[in-house]
Amino acid sequence: MTIAISLKVNDGLVLATDSASTIYAQTPDGNEIGVAYVYENAEKLFNLCKGYPIGVITWGTGAIGQASISSLTRDFRKILTKDLSSDTNISIEEISKKFSDYIHHKYDQAFNKWQKKPSIGFIVAGYSTDKDFAEEWLFDIVEGKLNGPNLVRGSQDIGMTWNGEPEAISRLLIGYSNSLYLVMKEIGIDDNKIQNILLNAKEKLTVPFVVSAMPIQDAIDLAEFLVGTTINF
């Protein structure tokens, strides 16, 4: 189980995760066995370069090949640190692209013979040079395909994103389960009506937890509460 939250208000950006880590295994001929281990002290939240306002959260498989995600992130940190200096302009978009390419390369090396490949996702967030507000970029690898990085929130946007196990937060925040679409599909409601129902439900039921004027400590408290709620759920 993983819950990874990115929460942005005017005062700053909060990243929060749980600490459970899932390790998958395979047979010698490349067939996935399934979940082999679940550990409770994994790192899923990182400062991508010490001294710079660049953070990363991750969800999905806890390792790529023999290397944990935390080890791979520290290895990339060494590469990035060499590229950055006190007079280097920071571009969160550019760093996200470099990091996604690095992770995807390691992923291809580790899982190229697996018939069913594990999924993994990341949000890279932080402050580009001369920007007063943070931005957030998301990429994931699903069935071996790299998607993104895509802009989640630009420097002028506020809000919250949650990935991993979304059920508890979705029910609490937007008022319905992510499975509601499938339920309506099974009883024969056509896609256009389903989309209209979901849009109307989201508009009417969403609780406005995150507002731009929220103090940063309250944003931290909210992120901690939602991570704890997901774990307990």
PDB file of C-alpha atoms in Angstrom:
ATOM      1  CA  MET A   1       0.000   0.000   0.000  1.00  0.00           C
ATOM      2  CA  THR A   2       1.162   3.517  -0.811  1.00  0.00           C
ATOM      3  CA  ILE A   3      -0.340   6.933  -0.490  1.00  0.00           C
ATOM      4  CA  ALA A   4       1.638   9.846  -1.927  1.00  0.00           C
ATOM      5  CA  ILE A   5       0.248  13.359  -1.484  1.00  0.00           C
ATOM      6  CA  SER A   6       1.326  16.624  -3.057  1.00  0.00           C
ATOM      7  CA  LEU A   7      -0.431  19.642  -1.571  1.00  0.00           C
ATOM      8  CA  LYS A   8       0.242  23.184  -2.723  1.00  0.00           C
ATOM      9  CA  VAL A   9      -0.927  26.508  -1.252  1.00  0.00           C
ATOM     10  CA  ASN A  10       0.387  30.043  -1.591  1.00  0.00           C
ATOM     11  CA  ASP A  11       2.671  29.640   1.436  1.00  0.00           C
ATOM     12  CA  GLY A  12       4.428  26.571   0.080  1.00  0.00           C
ATOM     13  CA  LEU A  13       4.344  22.974  -1.050  1.00  0.00           C
ATOM     14  CA  VAL A  14       3.840  19.886   1.129  1.00  0.00           C
ATOM     15  CA  LEU A  15       4.820  16.360   0.101  1.00  0.00           C
ATOM     16  CA  ALA A  16       3.737  13.424   2.265  1.00  0.00           C
ATOM     17  CA  THR A  17       3.788   9.625   2.011  1.00  0.00           C
ATOM     18  CA  ASP A  18       3.456   6.502   4.095  1.00  0.00           C
ATOM     19  CA  SER A  19       6.455   4.207   4.626  1.00  0.00           C
ATOM     20  CA  ALA A  20       5.265   0.807   3.364  1.00  0.00           C
ATOM     21  CA  SER A  21       7.234  -0.761   0.515  1.00  0.00           C
ATOM     22  CA  THR A  22       6.144  -3.601  -1.774  1.00  0.00           C
ATOM     23  CA  ILE A  23       8.715  -5.863  -3.455  1.00  0.00           C
ATOM     24  CA  TYR A  24       7.700  -8.054  -6.419  1.00  0.00           C
ATOM     25  CA  ALA A  25       9.366 -11.309  -7.472  1.00  0.00           C
ATOM     26  CA  GLN A  26       9.515 -13.422 -10.619  1.00  0.00           C
ATOM     27  CA  THR A  27      10.336 -16.987 -11.663  1.00  0.00           C
ATOM     28  CA  PRO A  28      13.550 -17.700 -13.640  1.00  0.00           C
ATOM     29  CA  ASP A  29      11.555 -17.738 -16.906  1.00  0.00           C
ATOM     30  CA  GLY A  30      10.276 -14.210 -16.312  1.00  0.00           C
ATOM     31  CA  ASN A  31       6.782 -14.847 -14.946  1.00  0.00           C
ATOM     32  CA  GLU A  32       5.752 -12.613 -12.076  1.00  0.00           C
ATOM     33  CA  ILE A  33       5.120 -14.442  -8.818  1.00  0.00           C
ATOM     34  CA  GLY A  34       3.456 -11.459  -7.206  1.00  0.00           C
ATOM     35  CA  VAL A  35       4.172  -9.589  -4.007  1.00  0.00           C
ATOM     36  CA  ALA A  36       7.179 -11.138  -2.279  1.00  0.00           C
ATOM     37  CA  TYR A  37       7.721  -8.743   0.631  1.00  0.00           C
ATOM     38  CA  VAL A  38       6.097  -5.723   2.232  1.00  0.00           C
ATOM     39  CA  TYR A  39       8.350  -3.583   4.431  1.00  0.00           C
ATOM     40  CA  GLU A  40       7.248  -0.807   6.756  1.00  0.00           C
ATOM     41  CA  ASN A  41      10.261   1.523   6.804  1.00  0.00           C
ATOM     42  CA  ALA A  42      10.741   2.536   3.190  1.00  0.00           C
ATOM     43  CA  GLU A  43      11.717   5.986   1.999  1.00  0.00           C
ATOM     44  CA  LYS A  44       9.329   7.437  -0.568  1.00  0.00           C
ATOM     45  CA  LEU A  45       9.950  11.148  -0.106  1.00  0.00           C
ATOM     46  CA  PHE A  46      13.243  12.743  -1.094  1.00  0.00           C
ATOM     47  CA  ASN A  47      15.052  16.020  -1.489  1.00  0.00           C
ATOM     48  CA  LEU A  48      16.370  15.519  -5.008  1.00  0.00           C
ATOM     49  CA  CYS A  49      19.346  17.812  -4.489  1.00  0.00           C
ATOM     50  CA  LYS A  50      20.547  18.931  -1.071  1.00  0.00           C
ATOM     51  CA  GLY A  51      20.245  22.677  -0.593  1.00  0.00           C
ATOM     52  CA  TYR A  52      17.802  23.122  -3.479  1.00  0.00           C
ATOM     53  CA  PRO A  53      13.988  23.334  -3.278  1.00  0.00           C
ATOM     54  CA  ILE A  54      13.306  20.144  -5.286  1.00  0.00           C
ATOM     55  CA  GLY A  55      11.262  17.316  -3.788  1.00  0.00           C
ATOM     56  CA  VAL A  56      10.139  13.898  -5.044  1.00  0.00           C
ATOM     57  CA  ILE A  57       7.469  11.446  -3.910  1.00  0.00           C
ATOM     58  CA  THR A  58       6.968   7.959  -5.337  1.00  0.00           C
ATOM     59  CA  TRP A  59       4.396   5.162  -5.387  1.00  0.00           C
ATOM     60  CA  GLY A  60       4.240   1.709  -6.927  1.00  0.00           C
ATOM     61  CA  THR A  61       6.957  -0.934  -6.792  1.00  0.00           C
ATOM     62  CA  GLY A  62       9.528  -0.368  -4.063  1.00  0.00           C
ATOM     63  CA  ALA A  63      12.545  -1.458  -6.084  1.00  0.00           C
ATOM     64  CA  ILE A  64      13.867  -1.606  -9.636  1.00  0.00           C
ATOM     65  CA  GLY A  65      15.912  -4.747 -10.024  1.00  0.00           C
ATOM     66  CA  GLN A  66      18.298  -5.055  -7.076  1.00  0.00           C
ATOM     67  CA  ALA A  67      18.148  -1.352  -6.216  1.00  0.00           C
ATOM     68  CA  SER A  68      15.574   0.309  -3.974  1.00  0.00           C
ATOM     69  CA  ILE A  69      13.962   3.516  -5.176  1.00  0.00           C
ATOM     70  CA  SER A  70      15.745   5.418  -2.416  1.00  0.00           C
ATOM     71  CA  SER A  71      19.134   4.105  -3.642  1.00  0.00           C
ATOM     72  CA  LEU A  72      18.356   5.074  -7.233  1.00  0.00           C
ATOM     73  CA  THR A  73      17.231   8.518  -6.141  1.00  0.00           C
ATOM     74  CA  ARG A  74      20.449   9.063  -4.197  1.00  0.00           C
ATOM     75  CA  ASP A  75      22.456   7.971  -7.256  1.00  0.00           C
ATOM     76  CA  PHE A  76      20.589  10.477  -9.405  1.00  0.00           C
ATOM     77  CA  ARG A  77      21.150  13.125  -6.736  1.00  0.00           C
ATOM     78  CA  LYS A  78      24.915  12.750  -7.277  1.00  0.00           C
ATOM     79  CA  ILE A  79      24.462  13.300 -11.012  1.00  0.00           C
ATOM     80  CA  LEU A  80      22.198  16.298 -10.499  1.00  0.00           C
ATOM     81  CA  THR A  81      24.477  17.854  -7.871  1.00  0.00           C
ATOM     82  CA  LYS A  82      27.326  17.884 -10.387  1.00  0.00           C
ATOM     83  CA  ASP A  83      25.085  19.697 -12.887  1.00  0.00           C
ATOM     84  CA  LEU A  84      23.915  22.358 -10.451  1.00  0.00           C
ATOM     85  CA  SER A  85      25.928  25.192  -8.977  1.00  0.00           C
ATOM     86  CA  SER A  86      25.097  28.388  -7.136  1.00  0.00           C
ATOM     87  CA  ASP A  87      24.707  30.267 -10.430  1.00  0.00           C
ATOM     88  CA  THR A  88      22.710  27.559 -12.258  1.00  0.00           C
ATOM     89  CA  ASN A  89      19.111  28.323 -13.146  1.00  0.00           C
ATOM     90  CA  ILE A  90      16.773  25.634 -11.849  1.00  0.00           C
ATOM     91  CA  SER A  91      14.058  24.309 -14.160  1.00  0.00           C
ATOM     92  CA  ILE A  92      11.755  21.796 -12.457  1.00  0.00           C
ATOM     93  CA  GLU A  93      10.493  20.716 -15.878  1.00  0.00           C
ATOM     94  CA  GLU A  94      14.009  19.986 -17.116  1.00  0.00           C
ATOM     95  CA  ILE A  95      14.967  18.146 -13.928  1.00  0.00           C
ATOM     96  CA  SER A  96      11.765  16.084 -14.154  1.00  0.00           C
ATOM     97  CA  LYS A  97      12.673  15.029 -17.700  1.00  0.00           C
ATOM     98  CA  LYS A  98      16.208  14.051 -16.697  1.00  0.00           C
ATOM     99  CA  PHE A  99      14.962  12.086 -13.698  1.00  0.00           C
ATOM    100  CA  SER A 100      12.231  10.301 -15.684  1.00  0.00           C
ATOM    101  CA  ASP A 101      14.764   9.294 -18.363  1.00  0.00           C
ATOM    102  CA  TYR A 102      17.131   8.013 -15.676  1.00  0.00           C
ATOM    103  CA  ILE A 103      14.434   5.952 -13.933  1.00  0.00           C
ATOM    104  CA  HIS A 104      13.055   4.601 -17.216  1.00  0.00           C
ATOM    105  CA  HIS A 105      16.538   3.479 -18.304  1.00  0.00           C
ATOM    106  CA  LYS A 106      17.052   1.603 -15.011  1.00  0.00           C
ATOM    107  CA  TYR A 107      13.554   0.147 -15.313  1.00  0.00           C
ATOM    108  CA  ASP A 108      14.198  -1.177 -18.830  1.00  0.00           C
ATOM    109  CA  GLN A 109      17.409  -2.820 -17.707  1.00  0.00           C
ATOM    110  CA  ALA A 110      15.759  -4.515 -14.735  1.00  0.00           C
ATOM    111  CA  PHE A 111      12.401  -5.588 -16.149  1.00  0.00           C
ATOM    112  CA  ASN A 112      12.956  -6.081 -19.880  1.00  0.00           C
ATOM    113  CA  LYS A 113      12.429  -9.868 -19.603  1.00  0.00           C
ATOM    114  CA  TRP A 114       9.410  -9.702 -17.307  1.00  0.00           C
ATOM    115  CA  GLN A 115       6.124 -10.622 -18.995  1.00  0.00           C
ATOM    116  CA  LYS A 116       4.124  -8.517 -16.557  1.00  0.00           C
ATOM    117  CA  LYS A 117       6.010  -5.444 -15.474  1.00  0.00           C
ATOM    118  CA  PRO A 118       5.324  -3.592 -12.201  1.00  0.00           C
ATOM    119  CA  SER A 119       4.119  -0.002 -12.253  1.00  0.00           C
ATOM    120  CA  ILE A 120       5.786   2.968 -10.626  1.00  0.00           C
ATOM    121  CA  GLY A 121       5.069   6.694 -10.435  1.00  0.00           C
ATOM    122  CA  PHE A 122       6.710   9.916  -9.292  1.00  0.00           C
ATOM    123  CA  ILE A 123       5.890  13.549  -8.684  1.00  0.00           C
ATOM    124  CA  VAL A 124       8.800  15.975  -8.956  1.00  0.00           C
ATOM    125  CA  ALA A 125       7.958  19.303  -7.351  1.00  0.00           C
ATOM    126  CA  GLY A 126       9.744  22.482  -6.408  1.00  0.00           C
ATOM    127  CA  TYR A 127      10.691  26.012  -7.294  1.00  0.00           C
ATOM    128  CA  SER A 128      12.227  26.987 -10.606  1.00  0.00           C
ATOM    129  CA  THR A 129      14.603  29.958 -10.610  1.00  0.00           C
ATOM    130  CA  ASP A 130      12.838  33.338 -10.219  1.00  0.00           C
ATOM    131  CA  LYS A 131       9.476  31.683  -9.515  1.00  0.00           C
ATOM    132  CA  ASP A 132       7.603  32.705  -6.364  1.00  0.00           C
ATOM    133  CA  PHE A 133       5.470  29.566  -6.368  1.00  0.00           C
ATOM    134  CA  ALA A 134       6.198  25.881  -6.871  1.00  0.00           C
ATOM    135  CA  GLU A 135       5.255  23.653  -9.784  1.00  0.00           C
ATOM    136  CA  GLU A 136       4.586  19.910  -9.887  1.00  0.00           C
ATOM    137  CA  TRP A 137       5.369  17.356 -12.616  1.00  0.00           C
ATOM    138  CA  LEU A 138       4.176  13.744 -12.729  1.00  0.00           C
ATOM    139  CA  PHE A 139       5.490  10.748 -14.629  1.00  0.00           C
ATOM    140  CA  ASP A 140       4.790   7.049 -14.343  1.00  0.00           C
ATOM    141  CA  ILE A 141       5.797   3.791 -15.973  1.00  0.00           C
ATOM    142  CA  VAL A 142       2.896   1.438 -16.670  1.00  0.00           C
ATOM    143  CA  GLU A 143       3.492  -1.921 -18.400  1.00  0.00           C
ATOM    144  CA  GLY A 144       6.951  -0.696 -19.302  1.00  0.00           C
ATOM    145  CA  LYS A 145       5.776   2.515 -20.997  1.00  0.00           C
ATOM    146  CA  LEU A 146       6.960   5.900 -19.737  1.00  0.00           C
ATOM    147  CA  ASN A 147       4.177   8.476 -19.517  1.00  0.00           C
ATOM    148  CA  GLY A 148       5.184  12.100 -18.987  1.00  0.00           C
ATOM    149  CA  PRO A 149       6.476  14.001 -17.233  1.00  0.00           C
ATOM    150  CA  ASN A 150       3.281  16.034 -17.384  1.00  0.00           C
ATOM    151  CA  LEU A 151       2.522  19.278 -15.572  1.00  0.00           C
ATOM    152  CA  VAL A 152       0.165  18.662 -12.637  1.00  0.00           C
ATOM    153  CA  ARG A 153       0.109  22.242 -11.333  1.00  0.00           C
ATOM    154  CA  GLY A 154       1.854  25.300 -12.653  1.00  0.00           C
ATOM    155  CA  SER A 155       3.321  28.035 -10.516  1.00  0.00           C
ATOM    156  CA  GLN A 156       0.003  29.899 -10.317  1.00  0.00           C
ATOM    157  CA  ASP A 157      -2.176  26.907  -9.378  1.00  0.00           C
ATOM    158  CA  ILE A 158      -3.051  25.515  -5.956  1.00  0.00           C
ATOM    159  CA  GLY A 159      -4.570  22.185  -4.996  1.00  0.00           C
ATOM    160  CA  MET A 160      -3.861  18.618  -3.963  1.00  0.00           C
ATOM    161  CA  THR A 161      -2.972  15.405  -5.803  1.00  0.00           C
ATOM    162  CA  TRP A 162      -2.938  11.916  -4.310  1.00  0.00           C
ATOM    163  CA  ASN A 163      -1.612   8.724  -5.866  1.00  0.00           C
ATOM    164  CA  GLY A 164      -1.140   5.113  -4.883  1.00  0.00           C
ATOM    165  CA  GLU A 165      -4.207   3.910  -2.960  1.00  0.00           C
ATOM    166  CA  PRO A 166      -6.750   6.697  -3.594  1.00  0.00           C
ATOM    167  CA  GLU A 167      -9.908   5.124  -2.159  1.00  0.00           C
ATOM    168  CA  ALA A 168     -10.062   6.696   1.303  1.00  0.00           C
ATOM    169  CA  ILE A 169      -9.167  10.222   0.200  1.00  0.00           C
ATOM    170  CA  SER A 170     -11.438  10.061  -2.862  1.00  0.00           C
ATOM    171  CA  ARG A 171     -14.422   9.123  -0.725  1.00  0.00           C
ATOM    172  CA  LEU A 172     -13.623  11.793   1.850  1.00  0.00           C
ATOM    173  CA  LEU A 173     -12.632  14.623  -0.487  1.00  0.00           C
ATOM    174  CA  ILE A 174     -14.760  14.214  -3.615  1.00  0.00           C
ATOM    175  CA  GLY A 175     -17.603  12.240  -2.069  1.00  0.00           C
ATOM    176  CA  TYR A 176     -17.522   8.967  -3.990  1.00  0.00           C
ATOM    177  CA  SER A 177     -15.402   5.907  -4.699  1.00  0.00           C
ATOM    178  CA  ASN A 178     -13.228   5.574  -7.780  1.00  0.00           C
ATOM    179  CA  SER A 179     -15.190   2.376  -8.454  1.00  0.00           C
ATOM    180  CA  LEU A 180     -18.438   4.294  -9.016  1.00  0.00           C
ATOM    181  CA  TYR A 181     -17.744   4.441 -12.756  1.00  0.00           C
ATOM    182  CA  LEU A 182     -17.578   0.633 -12.958  1.00  0.00           C
ATOM    183  CA  VAL A 183     -20.727   0.254 -10.892  1.00  0.00           C
ATOM    184  CA  MET A 184     -22.693   2.491 -13.256  1.00  0.00           C
ATOM    185  CA  LYS A 185     -21.145   0.778 -16.269  1.00  0.00           C
ATOM    186  CA  GLU A 186     -22.269  -2.638 -14.997  1.00  0.00           C
ATOM    187  CA  ILE A 187     -25.909  -1.557 -14.690  1.00  0.00           C
ATOM    188  CA  GLY A 188     -25.957  -0.312 -18.279  1.00  0.00           C
ATOM    189  CA  ILE A 189     -25.592   3.463 -18.013  1.00  0.00           C
ATOM    190  CA  ASP A 190     -23.902   4.791 -21.157  1.00  0.00           C
ATOM    191  CA  ASP A 191     -20.567   6.594 -20.993  1.00  0.00           C
ATOM    192  CA  ASN A 192     -21.912  10.084 -21.710  1.00  0.00           C
ATOM    193  CA  LYS A 193     -24.397   9.859 -18.848  1.00  0.00           C
ATOM    194  CA  ILE A 194     -21.751   8.405 -16.543  1.00  0.00           C
ATOM    195  CA  GLN A 195     -19.392  11.301 -17.258  1.00  0.00           C
ATOM    196  CA  ASN A 196     -22.179  13.824 -16.631  1.00  0.00           C
ATOM    197  CA  ILE A 197     -23.086  12.125 -13.350  1.00  0.00           C
ATOM    198  CA  LEU A 198     -19.470  12.061 -12.179  1.00  0.00           C
ATOM    199  CA  LEU A 199     -18.847  15.682 -13.138  1.00  0.00           C
ATOM    200  CA  ASN A 200     -22.014  16.791 -11.367  1.00  0.00           C
ATOM    201  CA  ALA A 201     -21.208  14.683  -8.295  1.00  0.00           C
ATOM    202  CA  LYS A 202     -17.663  16.047  -8.116  1.00  0.00           C
ATOM    203  CA  GLU A 203     -18.940  19.620  -8.393  1.00  0.00           C
ATOM    204  CA  LYS A 204     -21.616  19.155  -5.722  1.00  0.00           C
ATOM    205  CA  LEU A 205     -19.841  16.805  -3.293  1.00  0.00           C
ATOM    206  CA  THR A 206     -16.178  17.895  -3.257  1.00  0.00           C
ATOM    207  CA  VAL A 207     -15.127  19.333   0.096  1.00  0.00           C
ATOM    208  CA  PRO A 208     -12.924  22.443  -0.371  1.00  0.00           C
ATOM    209  CA  PHE A 209     -10.142  21.265   1.932  1.00  0.00           C
ATOM    210  CA  VAL A 210      -7.385  23.146   0.117  1.00  0.00           C
ATOM    211  CA  VAL A 211      -7.597  26.912  -0.325  1.00  0.00           C
ATOM    212  CA  SER A 212      -4.853  29.272  -1.451  1.00  0.00           C
ATOM    213  CA  ALA A 213      -4.697  31.189   1.850  1.00  0.00           C
ATOM    214  CA  MET A 214      -4.158  28.061   4.009  1.00  0.00           C
ATOM    215  CA  PRO A 215      -1.102  28.546   6.281  1.00  0.00           C
ATOM    216  CA  ILE A 216       1.702  26.097   5.604  1.00  0.00           C
ATOM    217  CA  GLN A 217       1.390  24.423   9.019  1.00  0.00           C
ATOM    218  CA  ASP A 218      -2.271  23.679   8.355  1.00  0.00           C
ATOM    219  CA  ALA A 219      -1.293  22.239   4.967  1.00  0.00           C
ATOM    220  CA  ILE A 220       1.234  19.989   6.720  1.00  0.00           C
ATOM    221  CA  ASP A 221      -1.377  18.914   9.277  1.00  0.00           C
ATOM    222  CA  LEU A 222      -3.883  18.139   6.511  1.00  0.00           C
ATOM    223  CA  ALA A 223      -1.373  16.052   4.561  1.00  0.00           C
ATOM    224  CA  GLU A 224      -0.438  14.092   7.697  1.00  0.00           C
ATOM    225  CA  PHE A 225      -4.107  13.545   8.509  1.00  0.00           C
ATOM    226  CA  LEU A 226      -4.881  12.204   5.035  1.00  0.00           C
ATOM    227  CA  VAL A 227      -1.877   9.856   5.022  1.00  0.00           C
ATOM    228  CA  GLY A 228      -2.904   8.545   8.459  1.00  0.00           C
ATOM    229  CA  THR A 229      -6.536   8.184   7.362  1.00  0.00           C
ATOM    230  CA  THR A 230      -5.475   6.104   4.344  1.00  0.00           C
ATOM    231  CA  ILE A 231      -3.251   3.850   6.458  1.00  0.00           C
ATOM    232  CA  ASN A 232      -6.019   3.276   8.993  1.00  0.00           C
ATOM    233  CA  PHE A 233      -8.611   2.768   6.249  1.00  0.00           C
TER     234      PHE A 233
END
